Coordinates of C-alpha atoms and ligand atoms in Angstrom, one line a residue:
M541 CA 0.0 0.0 0.0
N542 CA 1.5 3.3 -1.1
R543 CA 1.7 6.1 1.5
I544 CA -0.4 9.1 0.5
P545 CA 1.5 12.3 1.5
V546 CA -0.4 15.4 2.6
M547 CA 1.3 17.5 0.0
I548 CA 4.0 17.2 -2.7
P549 CA 5.1 20.1 -4.9
W550 CA 4.4 19.8 -8.7
M551 CA 7.6 20.3 -10.5
A552 CA 9.0 18.7 -13.7
E553 CA 11.8 18.8 -16.2
A554 CA 11.1 22.4 -17.2
E555 CA 12.0 23.6 -13.6
A556 CA 15.2 21.5 -13.7
E557 CA 16.2 23.0 -17.0
A558 CA 15.4 26.5 -15.9
V559 CA 17.7 26.2 -12.9
A560 CA 20.4 24.5 -14.9
D561 CA 20.2 27.3 -17.5
T562 CA 20.7 29.8 -14.7
V563 CA 23.8 28.0 -13.4
R564 CA 25.2 28.0 -17.0
S565 CA 24.4 31.8 -17.3
G566 CA 26.9 32.4 -14.5
W567 CA 24.4 34.8 -12.7
V568 CA 23.0 32.9 -9.7
A569 CA 22.3 35.6 -7.1
Q570 CA 19.6 38.3 -7.4
G571 CA 19.6 39.5 -11.0
P572 CA 17.6 39.4 -14.2
R573 CA 15.5 36.4 -13.4
V574 CA 14.4 37.9 -10.1
A575 CA 13.4 41.0 -12.0
A576 CA 11.5 39.0 -14.6
F577 CA 9.8 36.9 -11.9
E578 CA 8.7 40.1 -10.1
T579 CA 7.2 41.5 -13.3
A580 CA 5.4 38.3 -14.1
F581 CA 4.1 37.9 -10.6
A582 CA 2.9 41.5 -10.3
A583 CA 1.0 41.0 -13.6
R584 CA -0.6 37.8 -12.4
V585 CA -1.9 39.2 -9.1
K586 CA -2.8 42.6 -10.6
T587 CA -0.6 44.7 -8.4
Q588 CA 1.6 47.7 -9.2
A589 CA 4.8 46.2 -7.9
A590 CA 6.3 43.0 -6.6
V591 CA 9.5 42.8 -4.5
A592 CA 11.0 39.3 -4.3
V593 CA 12.3 38.3 -0.9
S594 CA 14.0 35.3 0.7
N595 CA 10.7 34.0 2.1
C596 CA 7.3 35.2 3.3
T597 CA 8.5 35.7 6.8
T598 CA 11.1 38.2 5.7
G599 CA 8.4 39.8 3.4
L600 CA 6.1 40.3 6.4
H601 CA 8.9 41.7 8.5
L602 CA 9.9 44.0 5.7
A603 CA 6.3 45.2 5.5
L604 CA 6.3 46.1 9.2
V605 CA 9.6 48.0 8.7
L606 CA 8.2 49.8 5.7
A607 CA 5.0 50.7 7.6
G608 CA 7.1 52.3 10.4
I609 CA 6.1 49.8 13.1
E610 CA 8.4 50.3 16.1
A611 CA 9.2 48.8 19.5
G612 CA 6.2 48.8 21.8
D613 CA 3.6 49.3 19.0
E614 CA 0.7 46.8 19.2
V615 CA 0.0 44.7 16.1
I616 CA -3.1 42.6 15.9
V617 CA -2.6 39.1 14.5
P618 CA -4.7 35.9 14.6
S619 CA -3.2 33.3 16.9
L620 CA -4.6 30.8 14.5
S621 CA -1.8 30.9 12.0
F622 CA 1.6 29.6 11.2
I623 CA 3.8 31.1 14.0
A624 CA 5.7 33.4 11.6
T625 CA 2.7 35.7 11.5
A626 CA 3.2 36.5 15.2
N627 CA 7.0 36.2 15.2
V628 CA 7.6 39.0 12.7
V629 CA 6.0 41.4 15.1
R630 CA 8.4 40.3 17.8
H631 CA 11.3 40.7 15.4
Q632 CA 10.4 44.4 15.3
R633 CA 10.2 44.5 19.1
A634 CA 6.5 45.3 18.7
V635 CA 3.7 43.5 20.6
P636 CA 1.5 40.9 18.9
V637 CA -2.0 41.1 20.1
F638 CA -3.9 37.8 19.4
V639 CA -7.5 38.0 18.3
D640 CA -10.0 35.3 17.4
V641 CA -11.2 34.3 14.0
E642 CA -14.5 33.5 12.3
L643 CA -15.1 29.8 12.0
S644 CA -16.1 29.2 8.4
T645 CA -13.1 31.1 6.9
Q646 CA -10.7 30.8 9.8
N647 CA -9.9 34.5 9.2
L648 CA -10.1 37.5 11.5
T649 CA -12.8 40.1 10.8
P650 CA -13.5 43.7 12.1
A651 CA -15.8 42.1 14.7
T652 CA -12.9 39.9 16.1
I653 CA -10.4 42.8 15.9
E654 CA -12.6 45.5 17.5
P655 CA -12.4 44.4 21.2
A656 CA -8.6 44.2 21.1
L657 CA -8.0 47.8 19.9
T658 CA -6.1 50.1 22.2
S659 CA -4.5 53.5 21.8
R660 CA -1.2 51.7 21.0
T661 CA -2.7 49.6 18.1
R662 CA -0.8 50.5 14.9
A663 CA -1.3 47.6 12.5
V664 CA -3.2 44.5 11.7
I665 CA -1.6 41.4 10.0
A666 CA -4.6 39.6 8.5
V667 CA -4.1 36.1 7.1
H668 CA -5.8 34.6 4.1
Q669 CA -5.7 31.4 6.0
G670 CA -5.1 28.2 4.0
G671 CA -5.9 30.2 0.8
I672 CA -9.5 31.2 1.9
P673 CA -9.6 35.0 1.2
L674 CA -10.3 37.6 3.8
D675 CA -13.4 39.7 3.4
L676 CA -11.2 42.6 2.3
D677 CA -13.6 45.6 1.7
P678 CA -14.9 45.8 5.3
L679 CA -11.5 45.1 6.7
R680 CA -9.8 47.8 4.6
A681 CA -12.5 50.3 5.5
F682 CA -12.2 49.4 9.2
C683 CA -8.4 49.9 9.2
A684 CA -8.5 53.1 7.1
E685 CA -11.1 54.7 9.5
R686 CA -8.8 54.0 12.4
N687 CA -5.5 54.9 10.7
L688 CA -4.3 51.3 11.1
V689 CA -1.8 49.7 8.7
L690 CA -3.2 46.6 7.1
I691 CA -0.7 43.9 6.2
E692 CA -2.0 40.9 4.3
D693 CA -0.3 37.6 5.1
A694 CA -1.1 36.0 1.7
A695 CA 1.5 33.1 2.3
C696 CA -1.1 30.5 1.2
A697 CA -3.3 32.6 -1.1
V698 CA -1.7 32.9 -4.5
G699 CA -4.5 32.7 -7.1
S700 CA -7.3 33.0 -4.6
T701 CA -9.8 35.8 -5.4
Y702 CA -11.8 38.4 -3.7
Q703 CA -14.8 39.9 -5.6
G704 CA -13.3 38.6 -8.8
R705 CA -9.8 40.1 -8.2
P706 CA -6.7 38.1 -7.3
I707 CA -5.4 38.3 -3.7
G708 CA -2.6 40.8 -3.7
S709 CA -4.6 43.3 -5.8
G710 CA -5.3 46.6 -4.1
A711 CA -3.0 45.8 -1.2
T712 CA -0.4 48.3 0.2
Y713 CA 1.4 45.3 1.8
A714 CA 0.7 41.6 0.9
A715 CA 3.3 38.9 1.3
F716 CA 3.2 35.5 -0.5
S717 CA 5.2 32.3 0.3
F718 CA 6.9 30.0 -2.2
H719 CA 7.7 27.3 0.4
P720 CA 7.0 23.8 -1.0
R721 CA 4.0 23.5 1.3
K722 CA 2.2 26.2 -0.7
L723 CA 1.0 26.1 -4.4
L724 CA 4.0 27.7 -6.2
T725 CA 7.4 26.8 -4.9
T726 CA 10.9 28.2 -5.3
G727 CA 12.3 26.0 -2.5
E728 CA 12.3 28.9 -0.2
G729 CA 11.1 32.3 -1.4
G730 CA 8.5 35.0 -1.0
M731 CA 7.1 38.1 -2.7
L732 CA 5.9 41.4 -1.1
V733 CA 3.4 43.1 -3.4
T734 CA 2.2 46.7 -3.2
D735 CA 0.2 49.3 -5.1
D736 CA 2.5 52.0 -3.7
L737 CA 5.5 52.5 -5.9
D738 CA 7.4 54.4 -3.1
V739 CA 6.9 51.4 -0.8
A740 CA 8.2 49.2 -3.5
A741 CA 11.3 51.3 -4.1
R742 CA 12.2 51.5 -0.5
G743 CA 11.4 47.8 -0.1
R744 CA 13.9 47.0 -2.9
R745 CA 16.6 49.0 -1.0
L746 CA 15.8 47.5 2.4
R747 CA 15.9 43.9 1.2
E748 CA 19.4 44.6 -0.1
H749 CA 21.3 46.1 2.8
G750 CA 19.7 49.6 2.3
M751 CA 21.8 49.9 -0.9
D752 CA 20.5 52.6 -3.4
L753 CA 21.9 50.8 -6.4
S754 CA 21.4 47.1 -7.0
A755 CA 24.2 44.8 -8.0
A756 CA 22.4 44.2 -11.3
A757 CA 22.3 48.0 -12.0
R758 CA 26.0 48.4 -11.2
H759 CA 26.8 45.5 -13.4
A760 CA 24.8 47.0 -16.3
S761 CA 26.3 50.5 -15.9
T762 CA 28.8 51.6 -18.5
T763 CA 30.2 54.3 -16.2
V764 CA 31.7 53.8 -12.7
A765 CA 28.7 53.5 -10.4
L766 CA 29.2 53.7 -6.6
E767 CA 26.4 52.6 -4.4
S768 CA 25.5 54.2 -1.1
Y769 CA 23.6 52.9 1.9
T770 CA 20.7 55.1 2.7
E771 CA 19.5 53.3 5.9
V772 CA 20.1 50.1 7.8
G773 CA 18.7 47.3 5.7
F774 CA 18.6 43.5 5.6
N775 CA 19.7 40.7 3.3
Y776 CA 16.3 39.4 2.3
R777 CA 17.1 38.7 -1.3
M778 CA 15.8 35.9 -3.5
T779 CA 18.4 34.3 -5.8
D780 CA 18.1 33.9 -9.6
L781 CA 18.1 30.2 -9.1
Q782 CA 14.9 30.5 -7.2
A783 CA 13.4 33.0 -9.5
A784 CA 14.1 30.7 -12.5
L785 CA 12.1 28.0 -10.8
G786 CA 9.4 30.5 -9.9
L787 CA 8.9 31.7 -13.4
V788 CA 8.2 28.1 -14.6
Q789 CA 6.0 27.4 -11.6
L790 CA 3.9 30.6 -12.2
G791 CA 3.0 29.1 -15.6
R792 CA 1.5 26.1 -13.8
L793 CA -0.7 28.1 -11.5
E794 CA -4.0 28.0 -13.4
A795 CA -3.7 24.2 -13.8
M796 CA -2.8 23.8 -10.1
I797 CA -5.8 25.7 -8.9
A798 CA -8.2 24.0 -11.3
R799 CA -7.0 20.6 -10.2
R800 CA -7.2 21.5 -6.5
R801 CA -10.7 22.9 -6.8
E802 CA -11.8 19.7 -8.6
L803 CA -10.4 17.5 -5.9
A804 CA -11.8 19.7 -3.2
A805 CA -15.3 19.5 -4.7
R806 CA -14.9 15.7 -4.6
Y807 CA -14.0 15.8 -0.9
Q808 CA -16.9 18.1 -0.2
E809 CA -19.4 15.9 -1.9
A810 CA -18.2 12.7 -0.4
L811 CA -17.7 14.0 3.1
S812 CA -21.1 15.5 3.2
A813 CA -22.1 12.0 4.3
L814 CA -20.6 12.9 7.7
P815 CA -23.2 14.8 9.6
G816 CA -22.0 18.0 11.1
L817 CA -18.5 18.0 9.5
V818 CA -17.4 21.4 8.4
T819 CA -15.0 21.6 5.4
A820 CA -12.9 24.3 3.8
T821 CA -15.1 26.0 1.2
D822 CA -15.4 29.2 -0.9
P823 CA -16.7 32.2 1.0
V824 CA -19.6 34.0 -0.6
Y825 CA -17.3 36.9 -1.7
G826 CA -14.5 35.0 -3.3
T827 CA -12.7 31.8 -4.2
T828 CA -10.0 29.8 -2.5
N829 CA -7.1 28.0 -4.1
F830 CA -7.5 25.2 -1.5
Q831 CA -3.9 25.5 -0.4
S832 CA -5.2 23.5 2.5
F833 CA -8.3 21.3 2.6
W834 CA -9.3 21.2 6.2
V835 CA -12.2 19.5 8.0
L836 CA -13.5 20.4 11.4
L837 CA -14.8 17.4 13.3
P838 CA -18.3 17.7 14.8
D839 CA -18.6 17.7 18.6
S840 CA -20.4 14.4 18.2
F841 CA -17.6 12.7 16.4
P842 CA -16.5 9.6 18.4
L843 CA -12.7 10.1 18.1
S844 CA -10.3 12.8 19.0
R845 CA -8.5 14.7 16.2
D846 CA -5.2 12.9 17.1
D847 CA -6.9 9.5 17.0
V848 CA -8.3 10.3 13.6
L849 CA -4.7 11.3 12.4
Q850 CA -3.3 8.1 13.8
H851 CA -6.1 6.0 12.2
L852 CA -5.3 7.6 8.8
L853 CA -1.6 7.0 9.3
D854 CA -2.3 3.4 10.1
H855 CA -4.0 3.2 6.7
G856 CA -1.0 4.8 4.9
I857 CA -2.4 8.3 4.8
S858 CA -0.5 11.4 6.0
A859 CA -2.8 14.1 7.2
R860 CA -1.9 17.0 9.5
R861 CA -3.4 18.7 12.5
G862 CA -5.3 21.9 11.5
I863 CA -3.8 25.4 11.7
M864 CA -1.7 25.8 14.8
A865 CA -2.5 28.4 17.5
A866 CA 0.5 30.5 18.4
H867 CA -0.7 31.4 21.9
R868 CA -0.5 27.7 22.8
E869 CA 3.2 27.4 22.0
P870 CA 6.0 27.7 24.5
A871 CA 7.4 30.6 22.6
Y872 CA 4.3 32.6 23.7
A873 CA 3.9 31.2 27.2
G874 CA 2.8 33.9 29.5
H875 CA 2.0 36.3 26.7
P876 CA -1.4 37.8 27.7
H877 CA -4.3 37.4 25.3
R878 CA -8.1 37.6 25.2
P879 CA -10.2 34.5 25.2
L880 CA -9.9 32.7 21.8
P881 CA -12.7 30.1 21.8
V882 CA -13.1 29.7 18.0
T883 CA -9.3 29.5 17.5
E884 CA -9.1 26.8 20.2
R885 CA -12.0 24.8 18.8
L886 CA -10.5 25.0 15.3
T887 CA -7.0 24.1 16.3
D888 CA -8.1 21.2 18.6
R889 CA -10.7 19.6 16.3
S890 CA -9.6 20.3 12.7
L891 CA -7.3 18.4 10.4
I892 CA -5.8 18.9 7.0
L893 CA -6.3 16.1 4.4
P894 CA -4.0 15.2 1.5
L895 CA -4.6 17.6 -1.5
F896 CA -2.0 18.2 -4.2
H897 CA -1.9 18.4 -8.0
Q898 CA -0.9 14.8 -8.6
L899 CA -3.3 13.2 -6.1
T900 CA -5.2 10.6 -8.0
T901 CA -9.0 10.1 -7.5
S902 CA -8.4 6.5 -6.4
D903 CA -6.0 7.7 -3.7
Q904 CA -8.4 10.4 -2.7
D905 CA -11.2 7.8 -2.5
R906 CA -9.0 5.8 -0.1
V907 CA -8.7 8.9 2.1
I908 CA -12.5 9.4 1.9
D909 CA -13.3 5.8 2.7
T910 CA -10.9 5.7 5.6
L911 CA -12.4 8.8 7.1
L912 CA -16.0 7.7 6.5
G913 CA -15.3 4.3 8.0
L914 CA -14.6 6.0 11.3
S915 CA -18.1 7.5 11.6
P916 CA -20.9 5.3 12.9
V917 CA -23.4 7.2 10.8
S918 CA -21.6 7.1 7.5
A919 CA -20.2 3.6 7.9
R920 CA -22.6 2.2 5.3
R921 CA -20.6 3.9 2.5
T922 CA -19.0 1.2 0.3
P923 CA -15.6 1.6 -1.2
A924 CA -17.3 1.9 -4.6
A925 CA -19.6 4.7 -3.5
S926 CA -17.7 7.4 -5.3
T927 CA -18.4 5.7 -8.7
T928 CA -22.1 5.1 -7.9
R929 CA -23.0 8.7 -7.8
G930 CA -26.4 9.3 -9.5
N931 CA -27.5 5.7 -8.9
P932 CA -30.7 5.3 -7.0
Ligands
PLP789 C1 3.9 29.4 5.3 C2 3.4 30.6 6.0 C3 4.2 31.6 6.4 C4 5.7 31.5 6.3 O1 6.1 31.4 4.9 P1 7.7 31.2 4.7 O2 7.8 31.5 3.2 O3 8.0 29.8 5.0 O4 8.5 32.2 5.5 C5 3.6 32.7 7.0 N1 2.3 32.8 7.2 C6 1.5 31.8 6.9 C7 0.0 32.0 7.1 C8 2.0 30.7 6.3 O5 1.1 29.7 6.0

């Protein structure tokens, strides 16, 4: 019995060739391929500018620096997120303030933010969790009215849409991840996108040690060009090796999303046999790329989340716990926070099922049948049930 992984990236010969070509070109650090990847990415997510960075975490940190967030400022974040969302606030010596999320999207909303506002609140890092888009219009209006900086953690959300527009569009700060656990991968990598060209220009300097002239620009110059360092920056650069990979990956995005949405619809239909099970789904205002397909076990479910994960593993299926809650981790022990009931319910009772481009429907049926077999109510489903759709 083959082991079904929770996720594998979709890469092929074209990616290998693109990286090999880059090696042969002799230019492997940030250079022409990074510039080309930025242009292509900005066009795809319909934003004015894209600044490639070493990963999404550095992209989020850069956004905080660009937004002028300083030591002691309060930044609202969901606890229910990969821990980097909260950590970047600490990197800036600012204070992460955890707020709860709305259950069906796992995203924060104005209603969950409001009770946590203080006179020191300066920014909100809102996450398009697992690819499900935030309800951006009300959130942007809420932040604008209160003079709060809105930073979108779009790590998982490449190709997701809000009111027909791609995530990233219309943002002053939105950061994407190209870690292999997301849709597009460059091994490690990230992209900060913005509609503000001044933000982009300063972002390009800050990711490169605060240098006012990039290495590529100096290389291209026909006269002696001396750089200067305008402020203290970082080395948050992406390499041309990564960008070469990213350019090929970007060409696969539509196919990746289409396949994921097809597989997600199969999960949704089959798992509707489990009474009370909540699954990841499109919100009314947009579409998800299904970076993660999560299910929330009903209270009546006879097994714990961990027992379900173990049962799946015993049947050769790798699933994962749902989104983590940062406030539960030792790194945040003693960090004060408001009650987070929805966050705790989601993190305790949800799990992420295998979903990736190459997942076959027969392997997916194995996941479905194994899961349905655990429920007393749905145990009547036969292994062939997925092919008997439409039969009386
Ligand atoms: C993956 C992820 C990150 C971190 O991305 P990296 O590219 O690995 O730094 C941040 N936020 C969220 C919500 C993520 O899922």
